[in-house]
Coordinates of C-alpha atoms and ligand atoms in Angstrom, one line a residue:
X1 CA 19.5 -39.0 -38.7
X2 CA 18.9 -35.1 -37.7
X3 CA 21.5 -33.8 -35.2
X4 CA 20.8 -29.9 -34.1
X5 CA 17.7 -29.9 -36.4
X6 CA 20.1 -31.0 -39.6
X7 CA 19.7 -33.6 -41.5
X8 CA 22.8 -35.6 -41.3
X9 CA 24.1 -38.5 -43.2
X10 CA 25.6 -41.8 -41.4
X11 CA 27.9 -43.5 -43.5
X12 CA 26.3 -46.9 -43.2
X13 CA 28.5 -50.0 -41.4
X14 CA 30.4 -52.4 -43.0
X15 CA 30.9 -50.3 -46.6
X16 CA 34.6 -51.7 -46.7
X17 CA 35.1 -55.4 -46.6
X18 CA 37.2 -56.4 -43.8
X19 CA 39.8 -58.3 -45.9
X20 CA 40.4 -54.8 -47.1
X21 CA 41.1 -53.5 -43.9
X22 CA 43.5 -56.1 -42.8
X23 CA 45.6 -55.2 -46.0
X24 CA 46.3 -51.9 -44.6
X25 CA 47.5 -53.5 -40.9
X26 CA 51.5 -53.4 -40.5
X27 CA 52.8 -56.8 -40.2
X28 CA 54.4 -59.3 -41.8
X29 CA 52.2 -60.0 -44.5
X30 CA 52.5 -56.0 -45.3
X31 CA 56.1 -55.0 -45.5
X32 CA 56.1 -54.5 -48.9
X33 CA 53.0 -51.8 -48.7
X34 CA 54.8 -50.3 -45.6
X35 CA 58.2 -49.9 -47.6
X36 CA 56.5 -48.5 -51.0
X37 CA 53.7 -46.1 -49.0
X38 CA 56.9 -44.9 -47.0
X39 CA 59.2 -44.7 -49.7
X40 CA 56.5 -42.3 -52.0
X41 CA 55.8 -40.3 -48.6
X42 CA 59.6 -39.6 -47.7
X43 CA 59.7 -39.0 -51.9
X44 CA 56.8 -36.4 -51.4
X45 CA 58.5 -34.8 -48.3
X46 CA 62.1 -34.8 -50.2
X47 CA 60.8 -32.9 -53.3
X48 CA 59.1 -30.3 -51.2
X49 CA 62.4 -30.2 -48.9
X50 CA 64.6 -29.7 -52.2
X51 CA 62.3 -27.4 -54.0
X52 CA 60.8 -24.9 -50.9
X53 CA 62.0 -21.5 -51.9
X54 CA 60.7 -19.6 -49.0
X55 CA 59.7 -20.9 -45.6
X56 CA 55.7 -20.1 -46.1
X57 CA 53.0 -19.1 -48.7
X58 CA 51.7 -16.5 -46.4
X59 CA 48.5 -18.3 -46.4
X60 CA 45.8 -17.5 -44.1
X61 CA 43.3 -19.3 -42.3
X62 CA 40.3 -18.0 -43.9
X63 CA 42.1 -19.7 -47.1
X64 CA 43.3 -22.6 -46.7
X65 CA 40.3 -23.7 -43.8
X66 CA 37.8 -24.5 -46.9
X67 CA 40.1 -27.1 -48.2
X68 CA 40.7 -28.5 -45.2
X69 CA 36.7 -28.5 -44.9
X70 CA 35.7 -29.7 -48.2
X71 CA 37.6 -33.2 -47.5
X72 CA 34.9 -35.8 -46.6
X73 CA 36.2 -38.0 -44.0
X74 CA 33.4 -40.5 -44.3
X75 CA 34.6 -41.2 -47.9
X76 CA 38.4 -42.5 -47.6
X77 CA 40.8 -42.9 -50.9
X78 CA 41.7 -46.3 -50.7
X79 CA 45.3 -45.5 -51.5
X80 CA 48.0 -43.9 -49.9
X81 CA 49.5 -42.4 -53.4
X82 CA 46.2 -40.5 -53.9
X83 CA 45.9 -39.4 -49.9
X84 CA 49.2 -37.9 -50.1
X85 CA 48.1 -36.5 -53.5
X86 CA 45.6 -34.9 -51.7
X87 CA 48.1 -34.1 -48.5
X88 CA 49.9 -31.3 -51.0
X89 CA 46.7 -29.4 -51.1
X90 CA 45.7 -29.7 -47.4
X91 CA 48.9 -29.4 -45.7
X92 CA 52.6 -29.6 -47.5
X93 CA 52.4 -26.8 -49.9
X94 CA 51.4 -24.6 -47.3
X95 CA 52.9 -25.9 -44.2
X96 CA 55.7 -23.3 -42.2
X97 CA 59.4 -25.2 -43.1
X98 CA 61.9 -25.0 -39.9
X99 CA 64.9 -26.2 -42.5
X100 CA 64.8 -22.7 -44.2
X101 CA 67.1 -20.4 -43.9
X102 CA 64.9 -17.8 -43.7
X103 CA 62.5 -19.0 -41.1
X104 CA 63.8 -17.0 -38.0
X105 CA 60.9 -16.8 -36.1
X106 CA 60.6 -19.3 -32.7
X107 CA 62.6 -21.8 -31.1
X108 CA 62.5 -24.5 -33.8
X109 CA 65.5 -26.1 -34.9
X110 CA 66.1 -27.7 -38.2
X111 CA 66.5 -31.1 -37.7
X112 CA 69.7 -34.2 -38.1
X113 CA 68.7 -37.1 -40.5
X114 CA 69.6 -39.9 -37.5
X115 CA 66.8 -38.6 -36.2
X116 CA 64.3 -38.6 -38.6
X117 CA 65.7 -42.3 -38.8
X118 CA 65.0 -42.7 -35.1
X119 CA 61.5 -41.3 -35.9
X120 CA 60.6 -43.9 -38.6
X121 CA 61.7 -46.4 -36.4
X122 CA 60.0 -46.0 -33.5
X123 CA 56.5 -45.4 -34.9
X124 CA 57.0 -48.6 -37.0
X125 CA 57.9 -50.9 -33.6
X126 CA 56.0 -48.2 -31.8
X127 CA 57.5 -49.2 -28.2
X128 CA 55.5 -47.8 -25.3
X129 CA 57.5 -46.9 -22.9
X130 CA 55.4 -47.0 -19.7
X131 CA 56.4 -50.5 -18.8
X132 CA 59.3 -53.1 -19.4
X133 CA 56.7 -55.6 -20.5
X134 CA 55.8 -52.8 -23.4
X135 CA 59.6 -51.8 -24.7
X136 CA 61.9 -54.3 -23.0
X137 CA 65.4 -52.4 -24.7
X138 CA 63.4 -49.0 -25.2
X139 CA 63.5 -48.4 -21.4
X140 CA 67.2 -49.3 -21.0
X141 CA 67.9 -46.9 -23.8
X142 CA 66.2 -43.7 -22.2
X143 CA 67.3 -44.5 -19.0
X144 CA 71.0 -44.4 -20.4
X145 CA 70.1 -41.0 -22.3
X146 CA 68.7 -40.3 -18.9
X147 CA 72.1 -41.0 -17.2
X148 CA 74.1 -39.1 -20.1
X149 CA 72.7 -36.0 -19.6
X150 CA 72.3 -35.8 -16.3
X151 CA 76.0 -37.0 -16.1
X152 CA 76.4 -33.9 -18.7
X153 CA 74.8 -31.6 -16.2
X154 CA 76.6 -32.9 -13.0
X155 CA 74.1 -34.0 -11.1
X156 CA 75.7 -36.4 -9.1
X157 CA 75.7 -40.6 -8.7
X158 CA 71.3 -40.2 -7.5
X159 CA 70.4 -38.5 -10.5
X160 CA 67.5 -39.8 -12.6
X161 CA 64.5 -38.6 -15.0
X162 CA 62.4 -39.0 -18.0
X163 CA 61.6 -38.1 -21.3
X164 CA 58.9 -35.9 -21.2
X165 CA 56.6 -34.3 -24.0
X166 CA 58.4 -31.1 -24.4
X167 CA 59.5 -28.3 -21.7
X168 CA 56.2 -27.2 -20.7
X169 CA 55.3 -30.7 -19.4
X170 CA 59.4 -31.2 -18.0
X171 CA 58.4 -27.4 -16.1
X172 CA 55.3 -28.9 -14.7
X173 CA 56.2 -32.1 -13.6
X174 CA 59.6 -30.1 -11.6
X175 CA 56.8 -28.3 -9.9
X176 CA 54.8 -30.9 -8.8
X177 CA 57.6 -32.7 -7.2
X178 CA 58.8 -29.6 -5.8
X179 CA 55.1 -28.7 -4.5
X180 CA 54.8 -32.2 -2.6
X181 CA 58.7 -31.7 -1.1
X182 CA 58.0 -29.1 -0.2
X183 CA 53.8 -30.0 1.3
X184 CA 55.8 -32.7 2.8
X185 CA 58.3 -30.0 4.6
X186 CA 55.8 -28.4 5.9
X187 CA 53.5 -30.6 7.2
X188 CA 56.6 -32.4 9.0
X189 CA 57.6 -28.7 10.4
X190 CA 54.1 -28.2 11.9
X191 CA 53.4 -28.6 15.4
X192 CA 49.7 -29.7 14.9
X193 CA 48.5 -31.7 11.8
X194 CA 47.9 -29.5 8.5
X195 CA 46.3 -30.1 6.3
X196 CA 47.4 -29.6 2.3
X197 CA 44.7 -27.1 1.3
X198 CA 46.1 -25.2 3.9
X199 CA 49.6 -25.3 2.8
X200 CA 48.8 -25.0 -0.9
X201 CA 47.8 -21.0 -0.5
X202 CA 51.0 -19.9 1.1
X203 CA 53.2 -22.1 -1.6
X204 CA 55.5 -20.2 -3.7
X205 CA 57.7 -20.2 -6.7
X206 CA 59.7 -17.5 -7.5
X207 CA 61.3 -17.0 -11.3
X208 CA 62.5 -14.2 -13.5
X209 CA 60.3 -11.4 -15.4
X210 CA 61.7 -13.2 -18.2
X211 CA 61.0 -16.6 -17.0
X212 CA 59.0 -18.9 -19.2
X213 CA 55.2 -19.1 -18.8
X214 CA 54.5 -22.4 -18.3
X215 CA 55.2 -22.2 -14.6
X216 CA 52.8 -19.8 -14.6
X217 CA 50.3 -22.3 -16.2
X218 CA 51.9 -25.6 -13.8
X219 CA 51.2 -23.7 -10.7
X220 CA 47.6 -23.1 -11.7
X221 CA 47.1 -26.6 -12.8
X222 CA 48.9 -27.7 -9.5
X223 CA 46.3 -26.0 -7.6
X224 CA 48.2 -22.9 -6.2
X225 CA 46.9 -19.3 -5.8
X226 CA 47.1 -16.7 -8.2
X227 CA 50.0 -15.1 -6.7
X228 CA 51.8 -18.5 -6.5
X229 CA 54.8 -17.2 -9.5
X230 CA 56.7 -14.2 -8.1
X231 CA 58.7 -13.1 -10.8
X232 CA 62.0 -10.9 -9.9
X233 CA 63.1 -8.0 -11.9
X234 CA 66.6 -8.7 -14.1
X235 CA 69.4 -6.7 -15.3
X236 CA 69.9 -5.7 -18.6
X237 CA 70.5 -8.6 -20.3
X238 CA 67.7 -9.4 -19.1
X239 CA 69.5 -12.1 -16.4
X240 CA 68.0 -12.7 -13.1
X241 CA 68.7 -9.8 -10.5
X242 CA 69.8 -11.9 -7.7
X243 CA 69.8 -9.3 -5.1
X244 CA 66.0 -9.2 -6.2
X245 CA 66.0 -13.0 -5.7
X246 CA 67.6 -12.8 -2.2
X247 CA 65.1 -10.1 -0.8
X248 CA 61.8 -11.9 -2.4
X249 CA 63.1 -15.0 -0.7
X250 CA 63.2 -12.8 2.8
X251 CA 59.7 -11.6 2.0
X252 CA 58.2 -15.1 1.8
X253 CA 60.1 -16.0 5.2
X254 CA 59.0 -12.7 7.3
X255 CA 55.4 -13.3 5.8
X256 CA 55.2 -16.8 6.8
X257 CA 54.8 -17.6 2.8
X258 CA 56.8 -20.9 1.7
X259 CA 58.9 -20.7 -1.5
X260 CA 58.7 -24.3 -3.0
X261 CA 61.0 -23.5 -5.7
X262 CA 63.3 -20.6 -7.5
X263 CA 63.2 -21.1 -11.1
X264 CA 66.4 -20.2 -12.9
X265 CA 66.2 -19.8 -16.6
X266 CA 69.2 -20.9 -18.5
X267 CA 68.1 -19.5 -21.8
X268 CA 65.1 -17.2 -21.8
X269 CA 62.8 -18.0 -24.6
X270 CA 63.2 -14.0 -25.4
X271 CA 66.5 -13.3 -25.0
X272 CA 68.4 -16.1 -24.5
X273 CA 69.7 -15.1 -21.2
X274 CA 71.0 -16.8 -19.0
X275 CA 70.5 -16.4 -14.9
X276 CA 73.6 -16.1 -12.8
X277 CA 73.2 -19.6 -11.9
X278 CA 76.2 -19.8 -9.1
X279 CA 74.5 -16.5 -7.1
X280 CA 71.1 -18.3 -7.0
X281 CA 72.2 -22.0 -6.2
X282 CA 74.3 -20.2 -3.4
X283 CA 71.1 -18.5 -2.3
X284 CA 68.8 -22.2 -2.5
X285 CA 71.4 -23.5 -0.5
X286 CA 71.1 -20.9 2.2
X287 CA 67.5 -21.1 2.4
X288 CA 67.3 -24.6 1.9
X289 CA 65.4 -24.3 -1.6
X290 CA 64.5 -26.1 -4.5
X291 CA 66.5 -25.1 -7.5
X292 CA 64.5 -26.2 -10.9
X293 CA 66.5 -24.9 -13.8
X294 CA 64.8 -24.3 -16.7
X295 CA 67.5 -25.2 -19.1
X296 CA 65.1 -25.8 -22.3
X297 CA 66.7 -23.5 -24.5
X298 CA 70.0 -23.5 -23.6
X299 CA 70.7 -27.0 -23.2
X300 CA 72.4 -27.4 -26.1
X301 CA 75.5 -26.1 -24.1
X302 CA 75.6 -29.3 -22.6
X303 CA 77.2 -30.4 -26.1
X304 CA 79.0 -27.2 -27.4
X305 CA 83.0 -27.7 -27.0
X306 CA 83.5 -23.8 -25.9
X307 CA 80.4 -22.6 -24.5
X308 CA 79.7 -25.6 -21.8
X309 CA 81.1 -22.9 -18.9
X310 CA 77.7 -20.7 -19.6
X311 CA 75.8 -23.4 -17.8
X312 CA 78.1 -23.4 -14.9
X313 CA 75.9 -23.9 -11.6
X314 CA 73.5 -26.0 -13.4
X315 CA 75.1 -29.1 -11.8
X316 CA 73.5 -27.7 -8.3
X317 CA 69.5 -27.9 -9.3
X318 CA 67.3 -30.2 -7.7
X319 CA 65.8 -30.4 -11.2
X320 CA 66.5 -29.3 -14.7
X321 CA 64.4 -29.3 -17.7
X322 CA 66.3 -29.9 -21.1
X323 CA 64.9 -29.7 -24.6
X324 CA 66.1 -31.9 -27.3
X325 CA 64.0 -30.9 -29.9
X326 CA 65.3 -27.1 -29.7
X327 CA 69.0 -26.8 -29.4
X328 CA 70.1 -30.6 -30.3
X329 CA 68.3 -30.5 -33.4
X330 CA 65.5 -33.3 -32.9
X331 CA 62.1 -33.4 -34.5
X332 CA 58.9 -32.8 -32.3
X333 CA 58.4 -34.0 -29.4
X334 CA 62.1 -34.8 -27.4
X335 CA 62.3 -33.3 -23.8
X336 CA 63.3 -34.6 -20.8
X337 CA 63.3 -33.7 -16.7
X338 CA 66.5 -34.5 -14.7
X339 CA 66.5 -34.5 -10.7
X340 CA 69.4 -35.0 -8.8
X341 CA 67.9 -37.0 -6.5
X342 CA 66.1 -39.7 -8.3
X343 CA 64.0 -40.7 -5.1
X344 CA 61.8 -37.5 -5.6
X345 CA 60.5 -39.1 -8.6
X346 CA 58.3 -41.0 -6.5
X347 CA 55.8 -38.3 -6.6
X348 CA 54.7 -39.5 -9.7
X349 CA 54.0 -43.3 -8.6
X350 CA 50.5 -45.0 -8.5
X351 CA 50.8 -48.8 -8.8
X352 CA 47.8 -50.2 -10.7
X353 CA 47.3 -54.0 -10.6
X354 CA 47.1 -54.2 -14.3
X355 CA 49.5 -52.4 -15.3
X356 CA 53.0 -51.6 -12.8
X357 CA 52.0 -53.4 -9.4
X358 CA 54.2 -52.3 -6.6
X359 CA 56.0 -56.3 -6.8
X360 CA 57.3 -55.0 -9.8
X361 CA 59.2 -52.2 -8.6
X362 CA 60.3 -54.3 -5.4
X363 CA 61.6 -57.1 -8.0
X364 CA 63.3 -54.1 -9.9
X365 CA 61.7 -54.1 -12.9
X366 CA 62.7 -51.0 -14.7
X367 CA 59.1 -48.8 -15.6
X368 CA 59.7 -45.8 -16.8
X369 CA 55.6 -45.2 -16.3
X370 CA 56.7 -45.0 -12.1
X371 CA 58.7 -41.8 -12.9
X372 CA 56.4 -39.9 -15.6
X373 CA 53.1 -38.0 -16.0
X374 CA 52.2 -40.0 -19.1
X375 CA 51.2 -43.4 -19.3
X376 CA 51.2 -44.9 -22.8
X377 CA 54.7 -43.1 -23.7
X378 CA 56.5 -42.3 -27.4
X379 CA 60.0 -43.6 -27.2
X380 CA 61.2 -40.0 -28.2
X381 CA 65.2 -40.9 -27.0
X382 CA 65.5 -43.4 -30.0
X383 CA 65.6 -40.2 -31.9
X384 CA 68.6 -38.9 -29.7
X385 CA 69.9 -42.2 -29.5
X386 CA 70.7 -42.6 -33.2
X387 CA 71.9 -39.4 -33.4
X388 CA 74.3 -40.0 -30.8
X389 CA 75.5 -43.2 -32.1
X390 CA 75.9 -41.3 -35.7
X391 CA 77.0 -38.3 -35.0
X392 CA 77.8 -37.7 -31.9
X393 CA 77.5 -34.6 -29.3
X394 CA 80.5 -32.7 -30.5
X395 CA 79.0 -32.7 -33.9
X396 CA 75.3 -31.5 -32.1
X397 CA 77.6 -28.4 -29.8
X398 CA 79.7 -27.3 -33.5
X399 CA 75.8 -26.8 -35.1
X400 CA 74.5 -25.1 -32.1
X401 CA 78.2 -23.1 -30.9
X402 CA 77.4 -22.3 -35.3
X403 CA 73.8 -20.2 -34.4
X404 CA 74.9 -18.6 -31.4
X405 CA 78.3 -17.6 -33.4
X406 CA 75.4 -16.2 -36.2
X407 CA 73.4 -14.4 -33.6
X408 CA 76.3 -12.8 -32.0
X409 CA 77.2 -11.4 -35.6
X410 CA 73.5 -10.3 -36.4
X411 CA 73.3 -8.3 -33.1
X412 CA 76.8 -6.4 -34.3
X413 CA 75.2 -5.9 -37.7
X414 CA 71.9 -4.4 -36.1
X415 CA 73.8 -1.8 -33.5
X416 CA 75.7 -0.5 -36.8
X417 CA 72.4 0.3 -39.1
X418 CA 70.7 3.3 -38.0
X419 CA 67.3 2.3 -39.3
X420 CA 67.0 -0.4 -36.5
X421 CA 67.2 -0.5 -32.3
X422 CA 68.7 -3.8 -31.0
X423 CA 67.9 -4.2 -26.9
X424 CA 70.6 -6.6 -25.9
X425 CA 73.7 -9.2 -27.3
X426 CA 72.2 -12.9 -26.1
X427 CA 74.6 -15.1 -24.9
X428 CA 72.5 -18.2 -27.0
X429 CA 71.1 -17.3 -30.2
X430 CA 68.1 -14.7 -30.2
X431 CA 68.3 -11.2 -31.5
X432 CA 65.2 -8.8 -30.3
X433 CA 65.2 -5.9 -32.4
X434 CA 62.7 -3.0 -33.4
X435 CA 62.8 -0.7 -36.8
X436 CA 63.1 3.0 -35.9
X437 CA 60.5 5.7 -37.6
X438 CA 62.7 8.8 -38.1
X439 CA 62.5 10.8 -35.1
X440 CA 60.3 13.2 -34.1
X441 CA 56.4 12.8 -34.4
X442 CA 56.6 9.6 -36.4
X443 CA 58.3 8.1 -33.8
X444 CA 54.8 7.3 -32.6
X445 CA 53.9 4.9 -34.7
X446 CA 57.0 2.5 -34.0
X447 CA 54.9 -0.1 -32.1
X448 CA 52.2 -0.4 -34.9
X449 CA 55.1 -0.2 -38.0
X450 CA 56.8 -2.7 -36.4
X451 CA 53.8 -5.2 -35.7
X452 CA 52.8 -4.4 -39.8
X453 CA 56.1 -5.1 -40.7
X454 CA 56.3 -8.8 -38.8
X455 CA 52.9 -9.8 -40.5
X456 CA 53.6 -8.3 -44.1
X457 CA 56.9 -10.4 -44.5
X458 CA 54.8 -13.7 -43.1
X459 CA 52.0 -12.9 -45.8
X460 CA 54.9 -12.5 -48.2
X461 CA 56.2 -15.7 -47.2
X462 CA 59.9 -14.4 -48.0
X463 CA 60.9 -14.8 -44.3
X464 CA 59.3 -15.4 -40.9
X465 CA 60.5 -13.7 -38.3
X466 CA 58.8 -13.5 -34.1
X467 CA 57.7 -10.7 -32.5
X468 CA 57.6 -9.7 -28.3
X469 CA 57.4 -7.1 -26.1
X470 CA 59.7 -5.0 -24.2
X471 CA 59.1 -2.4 -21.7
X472 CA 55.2 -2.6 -23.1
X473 CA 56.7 -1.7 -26.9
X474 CA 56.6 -4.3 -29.7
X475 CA 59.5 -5.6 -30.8
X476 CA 60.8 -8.0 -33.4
X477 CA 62.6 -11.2 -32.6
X478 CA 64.9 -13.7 -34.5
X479 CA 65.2 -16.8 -33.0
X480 CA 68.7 -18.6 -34.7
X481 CA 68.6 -22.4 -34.9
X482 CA 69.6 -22.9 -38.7
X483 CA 73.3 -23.5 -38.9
X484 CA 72.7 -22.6 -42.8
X485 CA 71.3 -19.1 -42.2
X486 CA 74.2 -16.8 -43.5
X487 CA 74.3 -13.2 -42.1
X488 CA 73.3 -12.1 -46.0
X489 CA 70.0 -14.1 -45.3
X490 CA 69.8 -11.7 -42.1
X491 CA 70.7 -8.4 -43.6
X492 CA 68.0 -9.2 -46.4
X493 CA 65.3 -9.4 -44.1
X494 CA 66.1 -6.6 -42.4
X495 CA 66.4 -4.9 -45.4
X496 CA 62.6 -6.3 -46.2
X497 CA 61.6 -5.7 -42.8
X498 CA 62.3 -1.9 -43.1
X499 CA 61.1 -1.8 -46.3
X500 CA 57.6 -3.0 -44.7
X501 CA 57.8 -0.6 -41.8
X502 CA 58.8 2.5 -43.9
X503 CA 55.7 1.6 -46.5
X504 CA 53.4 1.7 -43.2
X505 CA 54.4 4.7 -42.2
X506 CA 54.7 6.6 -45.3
X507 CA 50.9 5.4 -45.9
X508 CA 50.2 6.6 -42.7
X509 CA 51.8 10.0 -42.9
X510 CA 50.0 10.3 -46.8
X511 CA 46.5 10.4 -45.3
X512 CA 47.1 12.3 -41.9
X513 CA 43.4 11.4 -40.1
X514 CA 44.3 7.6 -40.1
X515 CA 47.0 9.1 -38.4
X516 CA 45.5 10.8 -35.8
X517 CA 43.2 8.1 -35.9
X518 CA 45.6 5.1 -35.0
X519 CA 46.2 8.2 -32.3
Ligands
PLP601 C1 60.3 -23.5 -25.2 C2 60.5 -23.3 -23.7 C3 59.7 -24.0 -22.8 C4 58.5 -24.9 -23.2 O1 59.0 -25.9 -24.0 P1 57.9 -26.7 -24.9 O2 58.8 -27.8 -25.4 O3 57.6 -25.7 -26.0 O4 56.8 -27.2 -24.1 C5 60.0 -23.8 -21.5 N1 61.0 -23.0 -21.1 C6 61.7 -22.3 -22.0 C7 62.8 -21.4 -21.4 C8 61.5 -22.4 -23.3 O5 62.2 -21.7 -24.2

């Protein structure tokens, strides 16, 4: 066949004789292949657990792309032991390891055996949990994870929710309920009929400057206008100024502009801050608005024994994103959105005769599919389930109080050493830092030192730390979610960070027209 003026080979139907096939189906016929392909994959993943001295090669793309290019897809192995052979090359012995001390870069955690458990599990029954009819105990086992958190958060005898994909997806389903309250407001306000593309322009959502930026992306995919997200300026620890908050929501009423929802961050994704959550749920209150609290960093409060008080005020949102898979230490994906009214959930309902017909929800049947953006559905809360059952919550708060404890000591060890700028002390577990080029002229080249200094320790592979921007400079980040990091891992990256930046910029200063080049 030619495809594109190619010449193209099919591989030709029916090369693998169906009995084949069939061997590799999961069922009872095939336990014993599922327990021995498992047991030499979690082997494979164990030795490169045990044995990963540094949390990356440093590979690049333009490296590793050719392997992944020069495997034929059209020819399969026949056997797992050779295809996981194979896997080393493709993916494990190059793949970016969260458990390492040294990997300090973005918000992922290491993760808790019970879940991993919860995760083998769950793919093996592989429940979906859209209806009762596809999960029977699965749904009664979120919704009680559901009722635990929200119970954690305070939200009061209506609350419900979901398990979502991950905080992006939690963020965007809070706006949509809180864009059809509030269509729904607006259209029972109005004198004459209105229609919603009429409403949609004037909606509004007001955040932070250091909000997170997928409600930038949920009000564009929710059909608002490009100034829907007014962010409000913050103090210095970078905490919502609610002063700010108080005269953007008088703007919006003198300018006959409707504010569908204030987004409070409880744990920016930069600096772990946390907004005055009391001030701005006073404020909703006044003005009758939404509160969404975008809680999926710093939920891990909900579990810490000494910190919980940080979140106080949370209890008063209308919704609250949480994410399991960052501060309660659960693999990829565990998230969830909590309302305190369970009834707004209803913005997510279509009955479809084949698969949730309204009889079903008027006969009670618990589907979760009524509540959630997602049809077909992972049952993620097994994961937090088992760990729950094992270890229990106090044990998930000592691991995360543990990080925030670490980061606490990092930013004390970063305002002592000279050779480094540190902007703020988070109250979660994220230090934002920048090397310092002596003063004077050199002082210059701070933004591109900095930004060489990231990328030469990922492409050494002997740490990986994040980078951001403050006040338009770069900046370098540690996110803390590894219990096991010690404060001598820390100090010896900075010490290889500054090494890095002071290499750049004596290279620099050695040839004096990339200098002035680099301007
Ligand atoms: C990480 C993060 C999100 C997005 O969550 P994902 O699970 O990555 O989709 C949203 N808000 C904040 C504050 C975050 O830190």
């Amino acid at each position: 066949m030619t495809f594109q003026g190619r010449t193209v080979e099919v591989p030709s139907a029916g090369t693998t004789p169906l009995v084949d096939a069939r061997a590799h189906l999961f069922n009872g016929a095939t336990v014993e292949d599922y327990r021995r392909s498992l047991t030499a994959g979690i082997d494979r993943v164990a030795a490169r657990i045990a044995g990963t001295e540094r949390p990356f090669t440093g590979i690049t793309p333009d490296r590793l792309a050719p392997e992944i290019s020069a495997v034929d897809l059209d020819r399969p192995l026949g056997d797992p032991a050779e295809a996981l052979a194979e896997l080393e090359d493709v993916y494990l012995r190059d793949a970016v390891y969260f458990h390492h001390p040294r990997y300090l870069a973005h918000l992922n955690c290491p993760v808790v055996i019970p879940a991993l458990l919860g995760e083998a599990v769950l793919t093996a029954v592989n429940s979906s949990l859209d209806t009762w009819d596809q999960s029977a105990g699965g749904t009664l086992i979120e919704r009680r994870l559901i009722d635990w958190t929200a119970e954690r958060i305070g939200l009061g005898p209506d609350a419900d929710g979901v398990f979502t994909s991950g905080g992006s997806q939690s963020n965007f389903q809070a706006m949509l309920l809180a864009r059809e309250e509030a269509c729904d407001r607006a259209s029972a306000d109005s004198p004459v009929p209105i229609a919603k593309q009429d409403i949609l322009p004037r909606l509004r959502i007001i955040a932070s400057e250091a909000g997170h930026f997928s409600v930038q992306k949920s009000a564009k995919m929710l059909g608002l206008g490009p100034d829907a997200v007014i962010t409000v300026g913050t103090d210095r620890h970078r905490r919502m100024n609610p002063a700010a908050l108080a005269r953007e929501i008088d703007r919006c009423r003198r300018e006959d502009l409707r504010v569908m929802a204030v987004v409070g961050t409880a744990g920016t994704t930069d600096f772990g801050s946390i907004d005055p959550l009391p001030q701005i749920a006073d404020l909703c209150a006044d003005a009758g608005l939404w509160l969404h609290v975008d809680a999926a960093y710093g939920c891990g409060l909900l579990a810490s024994r000494t910190r919980r008080d940080l979140l106080d005020g949370i209890e008063r949102a209308h919704s609250v994103t949480v994410d399991y898979h960052k501060s309660f230490f659960q693999p990829v994906s565990s998230s969830a959105l909590l309302v305190r009214d369970g009834a707004a959930l209803r913005h997510a309902t279509y009955y479809a005769d084949y698969l949730n017909p309204a009889r079903m929800a008027k006969r009670r049947i618990p589907n979760q599919v009524d509540k959630s953006v997602q049809t077909t559905r992972r049952f993620d809360a097994l994961k937090l389930w088992l760990t729950l059952r094992v270890m229990g919550a106090d044990a998930i708060g000592a691991l995360f109080d543990e990080v925030v404890d670490r980061a606490t000591e990092a930013y004390d060890l970063l305002a002592e050493d000279p050779r480094f700028e540190v902007v703020t002390r988070s109250q979660l577990s994220t230090v934002v830092f920048r090397w310092l080029p002596p003063a004077g002229p050199l002082r210059a080249l701070a933004d591109e030192a900095n930004l060489h200094a990231r990328e030469a320790l990922a492409a050494s592979g002997e740490a990986v730390v994040a980078g951001t921007k403050v006040d338009g400079h770069h900046y370098l980040k540690f996110t803390l979610l590894n219990p096991e990091t010690t404060l001598d891992d820390i100090a010896h990256v900075l010490d290889l960070l500054a090494e890095h930046a002071g290499r750049y910029v004596n290279d620099r200063t050695a040839a004096p027209e990339l200098c002035r080049a680099a301007g």
